[in-house]
Amino acid sequence: MNYPILSLTLLVPVIGAILILFMKNSTLIKSTAMVVALIDFFISLPLWFLFDKGSHAMQFVEIHPWIPLINAQYAVGVDGISVLFVLLSTIITVISISVSWKAINKKVKEFFIMILLMETSMIGVFVSLDLLLFYAFWEAMLVPMFLLIGVWGGPNRVYASIKFVLFTFAGSVLMLVSILVLYFTGGHTFNILELTKLNLPVNMQIFLFIAFTLAFAVKVPMFPLHTWLPDAHTEAPTAGSVILAGVLLKLGAYGFLRFSMPFFPEATMIFLGLLQVLSVVAIVYGAFVTLKQTDLKRLIAYSSVSHMGFITLGLFTLTQIGMLGGILQMINHGIVTGALFCLVGMIYERTHTRQISDYGGLKPTLPIFILFYTFFTLAAIGLPGTNSFMGEFLILCGAFLRYVPLGAFAVIGVLLGTTYMIWLYYRVAYGNLNEKIKDLIYDLGPREIITLIPLLLLVLYIGFQPDVFTSYMQASVSNLIATKFSSAMAVHTLPLVGWIR
Amino acid sequence: MMTFKIIAPELFLVACSIFIFLSALFVKNRKTFSIFAILGLLITGVWKYSLYGRGFGLSFSVDPFDVLGSWIIILIAIYVILISIDDLVIPDTSYGEYLTLILTSVVGMLFMIGSRDLIVLYLGLETLSLSLYILCSFYRRDELSSEAGLKYYLMGTVATAILLYGIALIYGATGTTNFYEIAKSLSTAKVVSDPMFIAGVIAVIVTFSFKSSVIPFHAWTPDTYQGAPTPITAFLATAPKTALLLAFGRFFVGSLIPIWVEPKTAFIVLSILTMVGGNLLALSQNNIKRMLAFSSVSHVGYMLLGIIVGTQAGLNAILTYLVAYAVMNLGAFGVVFMLKNGDDMNTYNGLAKRYPYLAGIMMIFMFSLAGIPPTVGFIAKFQLFLAAVNGGLTSLVIVAVLMSITSAFYYLRVVMNMYMKEPTVEAEVVSSDFTKGLVLSLSIIVIVLGTLPSIFIH
C-alpha cells in the first residue's frame, strides 16, 4: 500500500462534482455520479482488508502542513472506530445515488454535485486527525445537506432545512470556541492525538465538555435536542434521508467517542449519569411518540430518535461490551434505517403519499417489495440473526452491567420498538388494498432490487458474524477505556466479550 | 527632496487622476480611460514595494503591512473600475470624473494607511471622504442616490469636524500629533489623567465609529449603501473600511497601548453593540443592498475584536479578515450589480432556475459571509477568533459566535430564495461576459483561499 488511500477517497468525489458541473445531459450526470461513487467505494475497500485489527493506533496516516502559521495540519488517518464509518459512507453514497436515479428530475446536476460533496465532507469528518480540519468538514457538511433538504425535499422543505441548519450550526459554533481554547491550552496544536494526551483541569474540562457535547448531542440527536430530526427526515428526499440516517446521525456519536470522552474523561464521568438518563428517555420517549405517527417517513424518523438513544446509552455505559454494541449499532442503524427509508422512497415514488392510512394489502400485490420490507422490519425489531439483535444485545448487556434500572428501562424501548414496527408492518402489508393506490403500484424493478441487496447482505453478515466487525473496533475501544477510564471501568471488561468473539 | 520619495507613488496617482480629469474634456472613450486608470493604480502598488521606510519626520512610513493594505485597496479599486466599464447608468460624459474621484479616494486611503501622524491621517480621511460624497450621489437624477450622498456628507463632515477637534485636544495635552510621540508622552501620569487628552481620544474613537459605521454611529450606512450606484456601494463597503481599520487600528494599538484599559472597555461595548445590532437589523431587510450594508456593519463589529486585543497579531488578523471580507463582499455586490433590479430581494426568487451558475456563485459568497467552511470567510473568522481567544477575550468571542448563527439566517435566506422559491419577477442579467468572468473568479478565490489559506496568511 503505497498510495494515499484516505486522500483519494476524499478527493475523488470532489473531482467528480467538478466534472459534473460541466455536463448537460442528465443521464450522463447520473452515470458519472454513480461511477464516481463506485470508484470511491473501491478505493476505500483496501481499508477493510489492510487494516491491522490488533492495533489501536491510527493507520493510513497522512500528514502535510496546511496552515503552518497556526500549526494546522492536513492530517488524516483511521483507527478501528472510524475505519468502518468510512466504508459505511462510501456504501451509503452509492445507495443514495441509486435510489435517486428516477426520483430526481429537477436540477439533476446540482443534486448529484451535492451528494458527492456530501460524501467528501462525511468521510473528512471521520478521518480528520486535526481539530481544525475536522471542524471545517463538520461545518461544510451543512451546505449540501441544507440544499438537499431545501431544494429537493417535500412540501415543508424550507422550514425543515432552515431548522436543520440552525440547530446544527448553533450546536457546533460553540465547539469552535472550545477548539480555540483547547488550541491554546494544548500548546498551540490542533493535533487530535496530542490533545488526547492532555490532562486538563477539571473545571476547564467541564466547560469544554459541555460545548463539545452540545454540538454532538444536536447531531445525534439526543433528547431534548431531537426536534429537527423528524422534520428533516420527513421532508428530505429519499437520498437525503438515507444519508441522514446512514451517516450523518452517526457523526454525533462518533464525536463523543473521538473527542468528548478521550479529551475530557473526568467531565465525562461527572455528566455520565445525566447522559445515560437522557439516552434512556430518548429510547422510551422516542418509541412512544413513534407509536402514534401516521406518516411513514415520520414514523421511521421518530424511531431513529429511539434507536439513537440505544446507541448513546451503549457508549455511555463506558463498558467495553456496551461501547462495542453502541458502535456496532451505529453501523446497524445506518444499514437498516437506510434500507427502510429506501423502501419508503420507492413506494412513495409510485403513490406520492406517505400516509400510512393510504396503504394496506400490499402483500399479495407486491411480493418482492414485501419480501424486502419484511426482512428489514425484522432487522429493525432485532430478530436474532440480524445485525440489530447483536447491537441491542451488547448495549443491553452493558447497561445492565452498569446499572440495572438503566437496562430495565431500555428493555421497555425494545418492546415498544417491536410494537410499532409490527403495527406498521401490519397496516402496510395486510388488510385490503387501498383504492387510492390500486392503479399506481407495481413491484420493484431490477435497479431497486440491486440497491437493496447489499444492505440485506450486510444485515445478515453482521447478524451472523458480528465478531468480524467488532474485532475492528475492539483494540481502539479497549485502549480508550484503559487509558482514560481504567479505574472506573476495570470491573466491567467481562468475559462476555470473549463469548461473541 | 528625498523625503518626497516616500510619497512618490501617491503623488504619481494624483498626477494620473489630474491627467484623466483634463483629458476627459477631449477624449470620450471609457475603455481607454479605464485602462489608463488601472495601469496607474498598478504602477502605484508596485512602486510602494520599493519604498519601505519613513519620511516627513515620523509622520509617514511604509512597511510590509502598509503595502499589503494598499494592495487590498488598489485591487478593490481596479475591480470597481472594471465592473463600471459597461455600467451605462454612469454617462459617458462624466466617466472621466468618475475615475478621477475613485483615484483621488484611493490616494486618500493610501495616505491614511501610511500615516503615523494624526494630521496626515486627517488629510487622508478628508481626501477620501470628499471623493466618496460625490461618488455616492453620482446618479444625479436619482432621488435615492442624491439622498445617499447628502446623508453621507452631513454625517461625514460632522465626524471629521469632531476628529479635528479631537486632534487639537490631543495636541493640547501631549504637544504632539505623532503616534510614537503620543505613546511616549503617555508615560507621564499627568497626561494620562488629563481630561483634555481623554476627550481627544474619545473624539477620535467617535470619528472612527462614524466613518466605519460602528453602532450607534451607523445611521447613515443603509441609506447610503442603498442609494449609491452599486459599484460604488461595493467600493464603499470594502475599501474605506480597510483604510479606516488599518489606520485607526494603528493609532489605537500604536499610541494608546500604555492606557489601553479604558479604550478597550469602550471598544468592547462598541463591538458588542455593532455585532448584535448589525446582525439583528440585517435580519429584517428586504433590500439586498441594505441587508449587505447591515451585514457589513456586523463584520466591522467582528473586526473590532482585533483592535481590542491590542496587539500586532490582532491587526494582522484584521488584515486577513479584510482580504476575505473584500473578496466576498465585492463578489456579492458584483452579483447584485449584474442583475436588473438586483437590489430587490424578490429578484432572487427562483434565480437558480434561470441562472444556475450565477445562483451558485452567489451561494458561495453567502456561505462565505456566514463563515461556513470551506470558504475564505470561515478562515478569516477563525483567525480573528484565534487572536481574540489568545488575548483572553473568550466571552466576547462567544458573543461573536452567537451572532454568526444569527447572521446565517439572513445569508441563508438569499440562498433559500434562489433555490427554494418560485420566481415571482423576471430576473435578467444585464452585464457583460467580462463582469461575469470577474465575479466568477472571485467565487473561485473564495473557495481556493478557503481550502488553502496559507497562500495569504503570512
PDB file of N, CA and C in Angstrom, chain A residues 272-314:
ATOM      1  N   LEU A 272     -21.899  11.627  33.280  1.00  0.00           N
ATOM      2  CA  LEU A 272     -22.290  10.316  32.790  1.00  0.00           C
ATOM      3  C   LEU A 272     -23.742   9.972  33.133  1.00  0.00           C
ATOM      4  N   GLY A 273     -24.107  10.186  34.392  1.00  0.00           N
ATOM      5  CA  GLY A 273     -25.461   9.838  34.819  1.00  0.00           C
ATOM      6  C   GLY A 273     -26.503  10.563  33.996  1.00  0.00           C
ATOM      7  N   LEU A 274     -26.303  11.861  33.825  1.00  0.00           N
ATOM      8  CA  LEU A 274     -27.246  12.668  33.061  1.00  0.00           C
ATOM      9  C   LEU A 274     -27.374  12.125  31.642  1.00  0.00           C
ATOM     10  N   LEU A 275     -26.234  11.844  31.029  1.00  0.00           N
ATOM     11  CA  LEU A 275     -26.264  11.393  29.649  1.00  0.00           C
ATOM     12  C   LEU A 275     -26.940  10.035  29.521  1.00  0.00           C
ATOM     13  N   GLN A 276     -26.701   9.185  30.520  1.00  0.00           N
ATOM     14  CA  GLN A 276     -27.371   7.885  30.495  1.00  0.00           C
ATOM     15  C   GLN A 276     -28.874   8.056  30.589  1.00  0.00           C
ATOM     16  N   VAL A 277     -29.280   8.920  31.516  1.00  0.00           N
ATOM     17  CA  VAL A 277     -30.720   9.123  31.687  1.00  0.00           C
ATOM     18  C   VAL A 277     -31.326   9.692  30.407  1.00  0.00           C
ATOM     19  N   LEU A 278     -30.642  10.679  29.818  1.00  0.00           N
ATOM     20  CA  LEU A 278     -31.172  11.262  28.588  1.00  0.00           C
ATOM     21  C   LEU A 278     -31.279  10.204  27.489  1.00  0.00           C
ATOM     22  N   SER A 279     -30.315   9.299  27.458  1.00  0.00           N
ATOM     23  CA  SER A 279     -30.370   8.241  26.450  1.00  0.00           C
ATOM     24  C   SER A 279     -31.599   7.366  26.659  1.00  0.00           C
ATOM     25  N   VAL A 280     -31.823   6.990  27.908  1.00  0.00           N
ATOM     26  CA  VAL A 280     -32.974   6.129  28.179  1.00  0.00           C
ATOM     27  C   VAL A 280     -34.276   6.868  27.893  1.00  0.00           C
ATOM     28  N   VAL A 281     -34.302   8.153  28.252  1.00  0.00           N
ATOM     29  CA  VAL A 281     -35.504   8.937  27.950  1.00  0.00           C
ATOM     30  C   VAL A 281     -35.734   8.950  26.445  1.00  0.00           C
ATOM     31  N   ALA A 282     -34.661   9.155  25.689  1.00  0.00           N
ATOM     32  CA  ALA A 282     -34.801   9.171  24.237  1.00  0.00           C
ATOM     33  C   ALA A 282     -35.355   7.846  23.741  1.00  0.00           C
ATOM     34  N   ILE A 283     -34.881   6.748  24.328  1.00  0.00           N
ATOM     35  CA  ILE A 283     -35.349   5.427  23.884  1.00  0.00           C
ATOM     36  C   ILE A 283     -36.856   5.302  24.107  1.00  0.00           C
ATOM     37  N   VAL A 284     -37.263   5.567  25.348  1.00  0.00           N
ATOM     38  CA  VAL A 284     -38.657   5.319  25.698  1.00  0.00           C
ATOM     39  C   VAL A 284     -39.583   6.373  25.085  1.00  0.00           C
ATOM     40  N   TYR A 285     -39.183   7.640  25.248  1.00  0.00           N
ATOM     41  CA  TYR A 285     -40.000   8.720  24.704  1.00  0.00           C
ATOM     42  C   TYR A 285     -40.098   8.602  23.189  1.00  0.00           C
ATOM     43  N   GLY A 286     -38.948   8.378  22.554  1.00  0.00           N
ATOM     44  CA  GLY A 286     -38.936   8.248  21.094  1.00  0.00           C
ATOM     45  C   GLY A 286     -39.863   7.142  20.640  1.00  0.00           C
ATOM     46  N   ALA A 287     -39.828   6.039  21.368  1.00  0.00           N
ATOM     47  CA  ALA A 287     -40.660   4.910  20.965  1.00  0.00           C
ATOM     48  C   ALA A 287     -42.142   5.225  21.138  1.00  0.00           C
ATOM     49  N   PHE A 288     -42.481   5.903  22.229  1.00  0.00           N
ATOM     50  CA  PHE A 288     -43.893   6.249  22.446  1.00  0.00           C
ATOM     51  C   PHE A 288     -44.393   7.193  21.366  1.00  0.00           C
ATOM     52  N   VAL A 289     -43.570   8.179  21.033  1.00  0.00           N
ATOM     53  CA  VAL A 289     -44.009   9.120  20.004  1.00  0.00           C
ATOM     54  C   VAL A 289     -44.113   8.406  18.659  1.00  0.00           C
ATOM     55  N   THR A 290     -43.230   7.471  18.430  1.00  0.00           N
ATOM     56  CA  THR A 290     -43.280   6.730  17.172  1.00  0.00           C
ATOM     57  C   THR A 290     -44.610   6.004  17.016  1.00  0.00           C
ATOM     58  N   LEU A 291     -45.092   5.496  18.136  1.00  0.00           N
ATOM     59  CA  LEU A 291     -46.319   4.700  18.091  1.00  0.00           C
ATOM     60  C   LEU A 291     -47.480   5.432  17.449  1.00  0.00           C
ATOM     61  N   LYS A 292     -47.542   6.730  17.647  1.00  0.00           N
ATOM     62  CA  LYS A 292     -48.732   7.424  17.159  1.00  0.00           C
ATOM     63  C   LYS A 292     -48.508   8.189  15.852  1.00  0.00           C
ATOM     64  N   GLN A 293     -47.438   7.888  15.139  1.00  0.00           N
ATOM     65  CA  GLN A 293     -47.214   8.584  13.865  1.00  0.00           C
ATOM     66  C   GLN A 293     -48.127   8.018  12.780  1.00  0.00           C
ATOM     67  N   THR A 294     -48.541   8.923  11.886  1.00  0.00           N
ATOM     68  CA  THR A 294     -49.410   8.479  10.796  1.00  0.00           C
ATOM     69  C   THR A 294     -48.706   8.571   9.449  1.00  0.00           C
ATOM     70  N   ASP A 295     -47.480   9.098   9.480  1.00  0.00           N
ATOM     71  CA  ASP A 295     -46.749   9.301   8.237  1.00  0.00           C
ATOM     72  C   ASP A 295     -45.598   8.294   8.216  1.00  0.00           C
ATOM     73  N   LEU A 296     -45.473   7.589   7.108  1.00  0.00           N
ATOM     74  CA  LEU A 296     -44.461   6.532   7.026  1.00  0.00           C
ATOM     75  C   LEU A 296     -43.067   7.015   7.413  1.00  0.00           C
ATOM     76  N   LYS A 297     -42.663   8.127   6.770  1.00  0.00           N
ATOM     77  CA  LYS A 297     -41.300   8.595   6.988  1.00  0.00           C
ATOM     78  C   LYS A 297     -41.107   9.129   8.390  1.00  0.00           C
ATOM     79  N   ARG A 298     -42.150   9.818   8.868  1.00  0.00           N
ATOM     80  CA  ARG A 298     -42.059  10.383  10.193  1.00  0.00           C
ATOM     81  C   ARG A 298     -41.940   9.296  11.243  1.00  0.00           C
ATOM     82  N   LEU A 299     -42.632   8.193  10.962  1.00  0.00           N
ATOM     83  CA  LEU A 299     -42.570   7.072  11.893  1.00  0.00           C
ATOM     84  C   LEU A 299     -41.130   6.568  11.985  1.00  0.00           C
ATOM     85  N   ILE A 300     -40.520   6.371  10.834  1.00  0.00           N
ATOM     86  CA  ILE A 300     -39.143   5.853  10.863  1.00  0.00           C
ATOM     87  C   ILE A 300     -38.203   6.900  11.464  1.00  0.00           C
ATOM     88  N   ALA A 301     -38.505   8.178  11.191  1.00  0.00           N
ATOM     89  CA  ALA A 301     -37.670   9.237  11.748  1.00  0.00           C
ATOM     90  C   ALA A 301     -37.705   9.207  13.271  1.00  0.00           C
ATOM     91  N   TYR A 302     -38.926   9.107  13.828  1.00  0.00           N
ATOM     92  CA  TYR A 302     -39.004   9.075  15.293  1.00  0.00           C
ATOM     93  C   TYR A 302     -38.388   7.814  15.857  1.00  0.00           C
ATOM     94  N   SER A 303     -38.533   6.725  15.110  1.00  0.00           N
ATOM     95  CA  SER A 303     -37.906   5.504  15.614  1.00  0.00           C
ATOM     96  C   SER A 303     -36.390   5.690  15.670  1.00  0.00           C
ATOM     97  N   SER A 304     -35.862   6.554  14.791  1.00  0.00           N
ATOM     98  CA  SER A 304     -34.425   6.832  14.836  1.00  0.00           C
ATOM     99  C   SER A 304     -34.041   7.488  16.154  1.00  0.00           C
ATOM    100  N   VAL A 305     -34.916   8.376  16.651  1.00  0.00           N
ATOM    101  CA  VAL A 305     -34.617   9.018  17.928  1.00  0.00           C
ATOM    102  C   VAL A 305     -34.425   7.941  18.986  1.00  0.00           C
ATOM    103  N   SER A 306     -35.341   6.969  18.964  1.00  0.00           N
ATOM    104  CA  SER A 306     -35.265   5.888  19.937  1.00  0.00           C
ATOM    105  C   SER A 306     -34.003   5.052  19.732  1.00  0.00           C
ATOM    106  N   HIS A 307     -33.725   4.745  18.471  1.00  0.00           N
ATOM    107  CA  HIS A 307     -32.539   3.918  18.198  1.00  0.00           C
ATOM    108  C   HIS A 307     -31.243   4.635  18.561  1.00  0.00           C
ATOM    109  N   MET A 308     -31.219   5.923  18.285  1.00  0.00           N
ATOM    110  CA  MET A 308     -30.008   6.660  18.630  1.00  0.00           C
ATOM    111  C   MET A 308     -29.838   6.704  20.150  1.00  0.00           C
ATOM    112  N   GLY A 309     -30.965   6.678  20.855  1.00  0.00           N
ATOM    113  CA  GLY A 309     -30.894   6.594  22.314  1.00  0.00           C
ATOM    114  C   GLY A 309     -30.156   5.330  22.744  1.00  0.00           C
ATOM    115  N   PHE A 310     -30.473   4.233  22.068  1.00  0.00           N
ATOM    116  CA  PHE A 310     -29.754   2.991  22.352  1.00  0.00           C
ATOM    117  C   PHE A 310     -28.259   3.166  22.149  1.00  0.00           C
ATOM    118  N   ILE A 311     -27.925   3.805  21.040  1.00  0.00           N
ATOM    119  CA  ILE A 311     -26.509   3.944  20.708  1.00  0.00           C
ATOM    120  C   ILE A 311     -25.784   4.753  21.779  1.00  0.00           C
ATOM    121  N   THR A 312     -26.363   5.913  22.137  1.00  0.00           N
ATOM    122  CA  THR A 312     -25.667   6.729  23.136  1.00  0.00           C
ATOM    123  C   THR A 312     -25.645   6.010  24.481  1.00  0.00           C
ATOM    124  N   LEU A 313     -26.717   5.260  24.770  1.00  0.00           N
ATOM    125  CA  LEU A 313     -26.714   4.503  26.026  1.00  0.00           C
ATOM    126  C   LEU A 313     -25.531   3.538  26.038  1.00  0.00           C
ATOM    127  N   GLY A 314     -25.354   2.860  24.929  1.00  0.00           N
ATOM    128  CA  GLY A 314     -24.242   1.917  24.836  1.00  0.00           C
ATOM    129  C   GLY A 314     -22.915   2.597  25.079  1.00  0.00           C
TER     130      GLY A 314
END
